[in-house]
Amino acid sequence: MTPPATFERVAPDIISDPRRPSRRAVLGTGLATAAWGRTVRKVEAAPEPDGLAARAARRGIVYGAAVSSEPLRTNRMLQAALARECAVIVPSFETKWGQTEQTRGTHTYARSDLVVDWAIRNGLAARGHAVIWYRNLPAWAGDALKEAGGAAIFDEHIRQVMGHYKGRLVEWDVVNEAIEISDGVPGGVRHSLFYEALGPDYITRAFTVAREADPSARLFYNDYGLEYDSPYDEQKRNAVLRLLTGLRRAGLVDGLGIQCHLKVGNRLTPEVLRRFLGEVAALGLRIALTELDVNDSRLAADVPLRDASVAEHAKRFLDVALDQTAVMELVTWGLSDIDTWLNGKGFARGDGQPSRCLPLDTTMQRKPLWHTIAMCLDAAPIRQSVFE
Ligand code: XIL
């Protein structure tokens, strides 16, 4: 087996320049830190005072990005950009079951550790995603979960991955994408392998085991299809609210993750979004915008026009979302267009042009979407740390 790859520190010139304010000075020790809780204090790389993390911190919000291990390992420009712009990092792929236990009983954390350790070493927090997801399962899990001891295997997976990261990840998306109305199951529960093997109670079971596995981590339910004004989204919002109400009553969930895979051309109605966010907040839950990106596949190739439309669409969403003070985190699903899932099969643009869905371009230059996020963060009301 090849030994796990390690990183050099990010841009030592950034780290050692005495004229640069420290990460702590920029992000503040006040509201933002209190709201985020247990971020790692060690300062090795300073964020830009005008970067997204610093702007977010001034409003009591945490900004960060997902990253895949390979570009993080190999691209020093991306490393430096993450250190400048982010307060939290999310491994986008590496902590999923299909990666951590490809072979039954053999647990592999080399790639996910690479991302998490890098974040922590550079003074960033790390967020976990996604313990129980119906996709990206190891091939063996299909049969194993349906065996007599299937529930024990399910529990053991949760204990394994959360135990490995105990105390290192501030939050986990414990269950991801468990609602699919069109499957016709009561409660809107997705007809997944977990549902087939364990019944609809698997969701509560996952949160119960997760709470024990890492009592200090904040636990989230995470889903997509909650953002827009469509009958699909409306039904899904209602099912998610019912699910959260039960989990909250049992003290098992701390927050809702709204993925925010936005798409230019989808119908956004401010009142609809505002009402839903208010309903979640009224349950006493915090809200994280966990996977923001803006799909530009309906737009013509022209880059300036495309960038402008992407930014404008994001602004309409963020104006409403960041106005709700229960929204404490904003994570983009990648920081730079070099590291996005939207160039993959099923999502890529028809004309073969790479997607321009993220705040920075492939050379780490700030795009209109970056400026829009910055402006929206600046305009957001300051959060009270009511969640501590
Ligand atoms: C994606 C990752 O970005 C890809 O690298 C991986 O191949 C598939 O998953 N919703 C989610 C994320 O909750 O886990 C998905 O991430 C994107 C959609």
Tab-separated table of C-alpha atoms and ligand atoms in Angstrom:
chain	number	residue	atom	x	y	z
A	1	MET	CA	0.000	0.000	0.000
A	2	THR	CA	1.300	3.465	-0.778
A	3	PRO	CA	1.831	5.580	2.331
A	4	PRO	CA	-0.641	8.416	2.807
A	5	ALA	CA	0.372	11.615	1.085
A	6	THR	CA	1.203	14.545	3.289
A	7	PHE	CA	1.219	18.262	2.682
A	8	GLU	CA	3.789	20.867	3.154
A	9	ARG	CA	2.368	23.822	4.973
A	10	VAL	CA	0.398	26.213	2.869
A	11	ALA	CA	2.354	29.082	1.369
A	12	PRO	CA	4.953	29.734	4.070
A	13	ASP	CA	5.306	33.296	2.752
A	14	ILE	CA	1.719	33.919	3.802
A	15	ILE	CA	2.287	32.249	7.141
A	16	SER	CA	5.426	34.082	8.150
A	17	ASP	CA	4.720	37.583	6.865
A	18	PRO	CA	4.518	39.646	10.087
A	19	ARG	CA	2.542	42.384	8.351
A	20	ARG	CA	-0.350	40.033	7.856
A	21	PRO	CA	-2.896	39.833	10.625
A	22	SER	CA	-3.330	36.422	12.217
A	23	ARG	CA	-6.244	34.158	11.347
A	24	ARG	CA	-7.611	34.809	14.797
A	25	ALA	CA	-7.309	38.561	14.447
A	26	VAL	CA	-9.093	38.504	11.107
A	27	LEU	CA	-11.806	36.048	12.023
A	28	GLY	CA	-12.247	37.551	15.460
A	29	THR	CA	-12.580	35.930	18.822
A	30	GLY	CA	-16.046	37.345	19.391
A	31	LEU	CA	-19.330	36.322	17.916
A	32	ALA	CA	-18.081	34.247	15.043
A	33	THR	CA	-15.789	32.087	17.094
A	34	ALA	CA	-18.377	31.708	19.818
A	35	ALA	CA	-20.960	30.680	17.264
A	36	TRP	CA	-18.692	28.159	15.572
A	37	GLY	CA	-17.457	26.756	18.844
A	38	ARG	CA	-14.501	24.443	18.772
A	39	THR	CA	-12.385	25.652	15.885
A	40	VAL	CA	-8.741	24.733	16.080
A	41	ARG	CA	-6.771	27.672	17.361
A	42	LYS	CA	-3.326	27.049	15.920
A	43	VAL	CA	-2.512	29.809	13.471
A	44	GLU	CA	-0.334	28.784	10.571
A	45	ALA	CA	-1.859	30.592	7.611
A	46	ALA	CA	-3.633	33.888	7.685
A	47	PRO	CA	-6.860	34.496	5.837
A	48	GLU	CA	-7.213	37.602	3.722
A	49	PRO	CA	-8.908	40.370	5.719
A	50	ASP	CA	-11.214	40.892	2.731
A	51	GLY	CA	-11.640	37.141	2.115
A	52	LEU	CA	-14.958	35.382	2.449
A	53	ALA	CA	-14.194	33.808	5.837
A	54	ALA	CA	-13.251	37.146	7.345
A	55	ARG	CA	-16.315	38.881	5.934
A	56	ALA	CA	-18.541	36.057	7.145
A	57	ALA	CA	-16.960	36.098	10.601
A	58	ARG	CA	-17.795	39.786	11.000
A	59	ARG	CA	-21.477	38.826	10.734
A	60	GLY	CA	-21.146	35.752	12.978
A	61	ILE	CA	-21.250	33.383	9.985
A	62	VAL	CA	-18.735	30.662	9.097
A	63	TYR	CA	-17.690	30.427	5.446
A	64	GLY	CA	-15.861	27.494	3.934
A	65	ALA	CA	-15.614	25.124	1.003
A	66	ALA	CA	-15.610	21.462	0.162
A	67	VAL	CA	-12.486	20.078	-1.437
A	68	SER	CA	-11.425	16.787	-2.986
A	69	SER	CA	-8.185	15.245	-1.774
A	70	GLU	CA	-6.441	15.087	-5.140
A	71	PRO	CA	-6.516	18.763	-6.142
A	72	LEU	CA	-5.801	19.682	-2.532
A	73	ARG	CA	-2.741	17.430	-2.502
A	74	THR	CA	-1.338	18.605	-5.801
A	75	ASN	CA	-2.392	22.217	-6.329
A	76	ARG	CA	-0.531	24.721	-4.192
A	77	MET	CA	-2.504	27.622	-5.637
A	78	LEU	CA	-5.686	25.967	-4.449
A	79	GLN	CA	-4.170	25.320	-1.006
A	80	ALA	CA	-3.262	28.981	-0.637
A	81	ALA	CA	-6.691	30.116	-1.866
A	82	LEU	CA	-8.446	27.861	0.638
A	83	ALA	CA	-6.296	29.247	3.440
A	84	ARG	CA	-7.072	32.818	2.360
A	85	GLU	CA	-10.809	32.427	1.895
A	86	CYS	CA	-12.071	29.692	4.236
A	87	ALA	CA	-12.693	29.029	7.912
A	88	VAL	CA	-13.953	25.474	7.420
A	89	ILE	CA	-13.162	22.657	4.986
A	90	VAL	CA	-15.368	19.705	4.022
A	91	PRO	CA	-13.969	16.578	2.340
A	92	SER	CA	-16.339	16.264	-0.620
A	93	PHE	CA	-15.903	12.550	-1.236
A	94	GLU	CA	-13.386	10.939	1.053
A	95	THR	CA	-15.444	10.385	4.229
A	96	LYS	CA	-18.248	8.538	2.427
A	97	TRP	CA	-18.737	4.856	3.221
A	98	GLY	CA	-17.743	3.717	-0.276
A	99	GLN	CA	-14.336	5.306	0.335
A	100	THR	CA	-13.687	4.474	3.975
A	101	GLU	CA	-14.628	0.780	3.809
A	102	GLN	CA	-14.364	-0.362	0.229
A	103	THR	CA	-13.439	-3.848	1.504
A	104	ARG	CA	-15.585	-5.113	4.341
A	105	GLY	CA	-13.771	-4.778	7.651
A	106	THR	CA	-10.848	-2.778	6.218
A	107	HIS	CA	-11.083	0.863	7.148
A	108	THR	CA	-9.148	3.327	5.028
A	109	TYR	CA	-8.837	6.926	6.121
A	110	ALA	CA	-5.697	7.967	4.248
A	111	ARG	CA	-7.470	10.275	1.820
A	112	SER	CA	-9.970	11.724	4.234
A	113	ASP	CA	-7.262	12.236	6.863
A	114	LEU	CA	-5.260	14.063	4.254
A	115	VAL	CA	-8.019	16.661	3.905
A	116	VAL	CA	-8.972	16.860	7.578
A	117	ASP	CA	-5.381	16.993	8.862
A	118	TRP	CA	-4.499	19.635	6.315
A	119	ALA	CA	-7.417	21.782	7.425
A	120	ILE	CA	-6.611	21.432	11.109
A	121	ARG	CA	-2.877	21.970	10.599
A	122	ASN	CA	-3.699	25.246	8.921
A	123	GLY	CA	-6.008	26.520	11.595
A	124	LEU	CA	-9.246	25.702	9.781
A	125	ALA	CA	-12.174	23.740	11.144
A	126	ALA	CA	-13.386	20.607	9.358
A	127	ARG	CA	-16.941	19.466	8.782
A	128	GLY	CA	-17.980	15.843	8.136
A	129	HIS	CA	-20.103	14.655	5.209
A	130	ALA	CA	-22.006	12.230	4.891
A	131	VAL	CA	-22.245	9.229	7.266
A	132	ILE	CA	-25.427	7.648	5.893
A	133	TRP	CA	-26.058	8.313	2.202
A	134	TYR	CA	-27.859	6.007	-0.200
A	135	ARG	CA	-25.215	6.669	-2.842
A	136	ASN	CA	-21.513	5.902	-2.820
A	137	LEU	CA	-21.958	2.769	-0.739
A	138	PRO	CA	-19.377	-0.009	-0.815
A	139	ALA	CA	-20.482	-2.810	-3.174
A	140	TRP	CA	-20.613	-5.359	-0.327
A	141	ALA	CA	-23.032	-3.269	1.761
A	142	GLY	CA	-26.064	-4.151	-0.372
A	143	ASP	CA	-26.180	-7.775	0.743
A	144	ALA	CA	-24.639	-7.229	4.157
A	145	LEU	CA	-27.274	-4.747	5.321
A	146	LYS	CA	-30.009	-7.223	4.433
A	147	GLU	CA	-28.440	-10.026	6.461
A	148	ALA	CA	-29.788	-10.841	9.917
A	149	GLY	CA	-27.111	-8.645	11.493
A	150	GLY	CA	-27.644	-5.776	9.065
A	151	ALA	CA	-28.571	-3.259	11.749
A	152	ALA	CA	-25.346	-3.988	13.634
A	153	ILE	CA	-23.328	-3.365	10.463
A	154	PHE	CA	-25.151	-0.059	9.992
A	155	ASP	CA	-24.411	0.971	13.595
A	156	GLU	CA	-20.816	-0.130	13.346
A	157	HIS	CA	-20.221	1.994	10.265
A	158	ILE	CA	-21.471	5.088	12.088
A	159	ARG	CA	-19.325	4.305	15.150
A	160	GLN	CA	-16.299	3.620	12.987
A	161	VAL	CA	-16.218	6.783	10.917
A	162	MET	CA	-17.420	9.137	13.634
A	163	GLY	CA	-15.159	7.434	16.175
A	164	HIS	CA	-12.159	7.888	13.898
A	165	TYR	CA	-12.827	11.624	13.708
A	166	LYS	CA	-14.105	12.105	17.237
A	167	GLY	CA	-13.202	15.570	18.471
A	168	ARG	CA	-11.728	16.584	15.109
A	169	LEU	CA	-14.849	17.349	13.085
A	170	VAL	CA	-17.091	20.024	14.532
A	171	GLU	CA	-20.188	18.778	12.688
A	172	TRP	CA	-21.446	15.842	10.682
A	173	ASP	CA	-24.107	15.452	8.049
A	174	VAL	CA	-25.339	12.249	9.670
A	175	VAL	CA	-28.061	11.411	7.152
A	176	ASN	CA	-27.960	12.783	3.622
A	177	GLU	CA	-30.812	12.846	1.075
A	178	ALA	CA	-33.229	10.480	2.852
A	179	ILE	CA	-36.409	12.068	1.463
A	180	GLU	CA	-37.763	11.342	-2.030
A	181	ILE	CA	-41.470	11.987	-2.332
A	182	SER	CA	-41.838	10.275	-5.697
A	183	ASP	CA	-40.857	6.905	-4.182
A	184	GLY	CA	-44.311	6.821	-2.583
A	185	VAL	CA	-43.198	5.665	0.882
A	186	PRO	CA	-45.118	7.131	3.869
A	187	GLY	CA	-43.385	10.169	5.314
A	188	GLY	CA	-41.679	10.749	1.971
A	189	VAL	CA	-38.798	8.466	2.948
A	190	ARG	CA	-36.600	7.492	0.015
A	191	HIS	CA	-36.849	3.849	-1.033
A	192	SER	CA	-33.135	3.326	-0.462
A	193	LEU	CA	-31.115	0.303	0.518
A	194	PHE	CA	-31.256	1.494	4.123
A	195	TYR	CA	-35.034	1.702	3.972
A	196	GLU	CA	-35.289	-1.740	2.408
A	197	ALA	CA	-32.965	-3.337	4.934
A	198	LEU	CA	-33.925	-1.520	8.133
A	199	GLY	CA	-37.271	0.180	7.546
A	200	PRO	CA	-38.025	3.906	7.915
A	201	ASP	CA	-36.668	4.037	11.478
A	202	TYR	CA	-33.138	3.859	10.151
A	203	ILE	CA	-32.990	7.655	10.164
A	204	THR	CA	-33.686	7.972	13.898
A	205	ARG	CA	-31.383	5.032	14.527
A	206	ALA	CA	-28.535	6.742	12.662
A	207	PHE	CA	-28.859	9.919	14.732
A	208	THR	CA	-29.103	7.935	17.979
A	209	VAL	CA	-25.890	6.034	17.266
A	210	ALA	CA	-24.204	9.202	15.995
A	211	ARG	CA	-24.982	11.090	19.202
A	212	GLU	CA	-23.195	8.403	21.203
A	213	ALA	CA	-20.334	8.077	18.748
A	214	ASP	CA	-19.319	11.748	19.080
A	215	PRO	CA	-21.369	13.632	21.670
A	216	SER	CA	-19.471	16.859	20.987
A	217	ALA	CA	-20.230	17.015	17.253
A	218	ARG	CA	-23.230	18.946	15.986
A	219	LEU	CA	-25.479	16.626	14.027
A	220	PHE	CA	-27.203	17.639	10.788
A	221	TYR	CA	-29.807	16.277	8.437
A	222	ASN	CA	-28.760	17.352	4.923
A	223	ASP	CA	-30.773	17.442	1.689
A	224	TYR	CA	-31.333	19.104	-1.691
A	225	GLY	CA	-34.546	20.178	-3.405
A	226	LEU	CA	-35.534	22.594	-0.629
A	227	GLU	CA	-34.679	25.891	-2.273
A	228	TYR	CA	-37.088	26.584	-5.108
A	229	ASP	CA	-40.731	27.375	-5.736
A	230	SER	CA	-41.885	24.099	-7.309
A	231	PRO	CA	-44.422	21.481	-6.209
A	232	TYR	CA	-41.532	18.980	-5.830
A	233	ASP	CA	-39.614	21.254	-3.485
A	234	GLU	CA	-42.742	22.217	-1.551
A	235	GLN	CA	-43.601	18.586	-0.798
A	236	LYS	CA	-40.024	17.878	0.109
A	237	ARG	CA	-39.847	20.888	2.450
A	238	ASN	CA	-42.944	19.642	4.255
A	239	ALA	CA	-41.570	16.111	4.616
A	240	VAL	CA	-38.228	17.428	5.864
A	241	LEU	CA	-39.976	19.644	8.408
A	242	ARG	CA	-41.932	16.653	9.731
A	243	LEU	CA	-38.752	14.590	9.960
A	244	LEU	CA	-36.880	17.369	11.743
A	245	THR	CA	-39.731	17.953	14.181
A	246	GLY	CA	-39.531	14.327	15.393
A	247	LEU	CA	-35.739	14.258	15.557
A	248	ARG	CA	-35.633	17.574	17.359
A	249	ARG	CA	-38.197	16.450	19.917
A	250	ALA	CA	-35.944	13.488	20.670
A	251	GLY	CA	-32.921	15.796	20.982
A	252	LEU	CA	-31.141	14.000	18.167
A	253	VAL	CA	-30.567	16.733	15.600
A	254	ASP	CA	-28.877	20.138	15.856
A	255	GLY	CA	-29.283	21.530	12.393
A	256	LEU	CA	-30.526	21.318	8.846
A	257	GLY	CA	-28.095	21.350	5.960
A	258	ILE	CA	-29.607	22.838	2.813
A	259	GLN	CA	-27.404	21.786	-0.070
A	260	CYS	CA	-28.052	24.804	-2.314
A	261	HIS	CA	-27.138	23.246	-5.645
A	262	LEU	CA	-28.656	26.226	-7.404
A	263	LYS	CA	-29.426	26.316	-11.108
A	264	VAL	CA	-29.918	29.434	-13.183
A	265	GLY	CA	-33.423	29.386	-14.627
A	266	ASN	CA	-35.083	27.682	-11.660
A	267	ARG	CA	-37.898	29.586	-10.036
A	268	LEU	CA	-36.983	31.296	-6.798
A	269	THR	CA	-39.724	32.959	-4.760
A	270	PRO	CA	-38.340	34.892	-1.784
A	271	GLU	CA	-41.451	34.445	0.401
A	272	VAL	CA	-41.416	30.665	-0.069
A	273	LEU	CA	-37.775	30.343	0.938
A	274	ARG	CA	-38.144	32.846	3.763
A	275	ARG	CA	-41.075	30.970	5.241
A	276	PHE	CA	-39.298	27.612	5.165
A	277	LEU	CA	-36.148	28.981	6.803
A	278	GLY	CA	-38.322	30.572	9.480
A	279	GLU	CA	-40.064	27.261	10.134
A	280	VAL	CA	-36.763	25.440	10.565
A	281	ALA	CA	-35.446	28.185	12.832
A	282	ALA	CA	-38.629	27.993	14.909
A	283	LEU	CA	-37.770	24.375	15.699
A	284	GLY	CA	-34.668	25.720	17.446
A	285	LEU	CA	-32.356	24.334	14.793
A	286	ARG	CA	-29.434	26.018	13.156
A	287	ILE	CA	-29.197	26.033	9.389
A	288	ALA	CA	-26.124	25.469	7.252
A	289	LEU	CA	-25.991	26.178	3.529
A	290	THR	CA	-23.812	23.171	2.881
A	291	GLU	CA	-23.082	22.703	-0.827
A	292	LEU	CA	-23.631	25.953	-2.674
A	293	ASP	CA	-22.788	26.069	-6.353
A	294	VAL	CA	-24.621	27.530	-9.341
A	295	ASN	CA	-25.239	25.250	-12.314
A	296	ASP	CA	-24.827	27.296	-15.510
A	297	SER	CA	-25.762	24.566	-17.983
A	298	ARG	CA	-28.827	26.422	-19.269
A	299	LEU	CA	-26.751	29.478	-20.185
A	300	ALA	CA	-24.962	30.240	-23.455
A	301	ALA	CA	-21.172	29.820	-23.457
A	302	ASP	CA	-20.245	33.544	-23.369
A	303	VAL	CA	-18.176	33.838	-20.199
A	304	PRO	CA	-18.918	37.409	-18.988
A	305	LEU	CA	-22.648	36.936	-19.519
A	306	ARG	CA	-22.585	33.509	-17.895
A	307	ASP	CA	-20.667	34.792	-14.859
A	308	ALA	CA	-23.084	37.696	-14.475
A	309	SER	CA	-26.156	35.438	-14.577
A	310	VAL	CA	-24.630	32.974	-12.112
A	311	ALA	CA	-23.839	35.795	-9.693
A	312	GLU	CA	-27.265	37.368	-10.079
A	313	HIS	CA	-29.031	34.074	-9.383
A	314	ALA	CA	-26.919	33.454	-6.288
A	315	LYS	CA	-27.638	36.970	-5.045
A	316	ARG	CA	-31.388	36.435	-5.197
A	317	PHE	CA	-30.993	33.284	-3.124
A	318	LEU	CA	-28.436	34.604	-0.632
A	319	ASP	CA	-30.304	37.881	-0.023
A	320	VAL	CA	-33.097	35.823	1.487
A	321	ALA	CA	-31.088	32.980	3.019
A	322	LEU	CA	-28.513	35.111	4.846
A	323	ASP	CA	-31.234	37.384	6.172
A	324	GLN	CA	-32.349	34.482	8.408
A	325	THR	CA	-30.070	34.591	11.443
A	326	ALA	CA	-30.404	30.858	12.100
A	327	VAL	CA	-28.255	30.431	8.975
A	328	MET	CA	-24.846	30.211	10.613
A	329	GLU	CA	-22.711	28.629	7.900
A	330	LEU	CA	-22.155	28.949	4.200
A	331	VAL	CA	-20.129	26.259	2.433
A	332	THR	CA	-19.574	26.233	-1.327
A	333	TRP	CA	-19.178	22.809	-2.956
A	334	GLY	CA	-15.648	23.623	-4.012
A	335	LEU	CA	-13.878	26.974	-3.976
A	336	SER	CA	-12.445	27.043	-7.476
A	337	ASP	CA	-13.890	25.858	-10.790
A	338	ILE	CA	-10.939	23.469	-10.898
A	339	ASP	CA	-12.642	21.277	-8.300
A	340	THR	CA	-16.335	20.830	-9.076
A	341	TRP	CA	-18.531	17.789	-9.514
A	342	LEU	CA	-20.596	19.680	-12.123
A	343	ASN	CA	-18.258	18.748	-14.976
A	344	GLY	CA	-19.131	15.105	-14.356
A	345	LYS	CA	-21.479	12.814	-16.277
A	346	GLY	CA	-25.109	13.882	-16.113
A	347	PHE	CA	-24.301	17.450	-15.055
A	348	ALA	CA	-21.766	18.743	-17.598
A	349	ARG	CA	-22.764	21.424	-20.082
A	350	GLY	CA	-23.986	20.219	-23.453
A	351	ASP	CA	-21.375	22.309	-25.306
A	352	GLY	CA	-18.455	20.736	-23.451
A	353	GLN	CA	-17.434	24.048	-21.844
A	354	PRO	CA	-16.338	23.681	-18.223
A	355	SER	CA	-18.799	24.827	-15.601
A	356	ARG	CA	-18.225	28.231	-13.959
A	357	CYS	CA	-20.239	27.457	-10.860
A	358	LEU	CA	-17.888	28.455	-8.020
A	359	PRO	CA	-16.451	31.682	-6.545
A	360	LEU	CA	-12.925	31.402	-8.032
A	361	ASP	CA	-11.927	30.496	-11.584
A	362	THR	CA	-9.400	27.751	-12.397
A	363	THR	CA	-6.488	30.165	-11.779
A	364	MET	CA	-7.894	31.230	-8.392
A	365	GLN	CA	-9.076	34.620	-9.624
A	366	ARG	CA	-12.198	35.986	-7.983
A	367	LYS	CA	-15.239	35.906	-10.249
A	368	PRO	CA	-18.512	37.871	-10.077
A	369	LEU	CA	-19.914	35.057	-7.909
A	370	TRP	CA	-17.162	35.702	-5.357
A	371	HIS	CA	-18.018	39.419	-5.293
A	372	THR	CA	-21.711	38.653	-4.899
A	373	ILE	CA	-21.103	36.293	-1.975
A	374	ALA	CA	-18.839	38.928	-0.401
A	375	MET	CA	-21.528	41.611	-0.790
A	376	CYS	CA	-24.268	39.374	0.563
A	377	LEU	CA	-22.159	38.463	3.586
A	378	ASP	CA	-21.411	42.138	4.230
A	379	ALA	CA	-25.136	42.909	4.119
A	380	ALA	CA	-26.193	40.047	6.407
A	381	PRO	CA	-27.482	40.881	9.881
A	382	ILE	CA	-25.115	40.023	12.725
A	383	ARG	CA	-25.964	36.698	14.352
A	384	GLN	CA	-26.626	36.304	18.027
A	385	SER	CA	-24.961	33.229	19.441
A	386	VAL	CA	-28.252	31.733	20.574
A	387	PHE	CA	-27.105	28.240	19.694
A	388	GLU	CA	-24.425	27.856	22.311
B	1	XIL	C1	-20.418	14.568	-4.917
B	1	XIL	C2	-18.930	14.831	-4.938
B	1	XIL	O1	-18.669	16.185	-5.176
B	1	XIL	C3	-18.285	13.984	-5.988
B	1	XIL	O2	-16.884	14.110	-5.893
B	1	XIL	C4	-18.711	12.543	-5.833
B	1	XIL	O3	-18.305	11.823	-6.916
B	1	XIL	C5	-20.212	12.363	-5.754
B	1	XIL	O4	-20.699	13.202	-4.751
B	1	XIL	N1	-24.945	16.039	-3.029
B	1	XIL	C6	-24.141	15.608	-2.005
B	1	XIL	C7	-22.699	15.424	-2.231
B	1	XIL	O5	-24.607	15.461	-0.867
B	1	XIL	O6	-22.167	14.385	-1.456
B	1	XIL	C8	-22.378	15.207	-3.689
B	1	XIL	O7	-20.972	15.257	-3.828
B	1	XIL	C9	-23.046	16.250	-4.555
B	1	XIL	C10	-24.531	16.180	-4.392
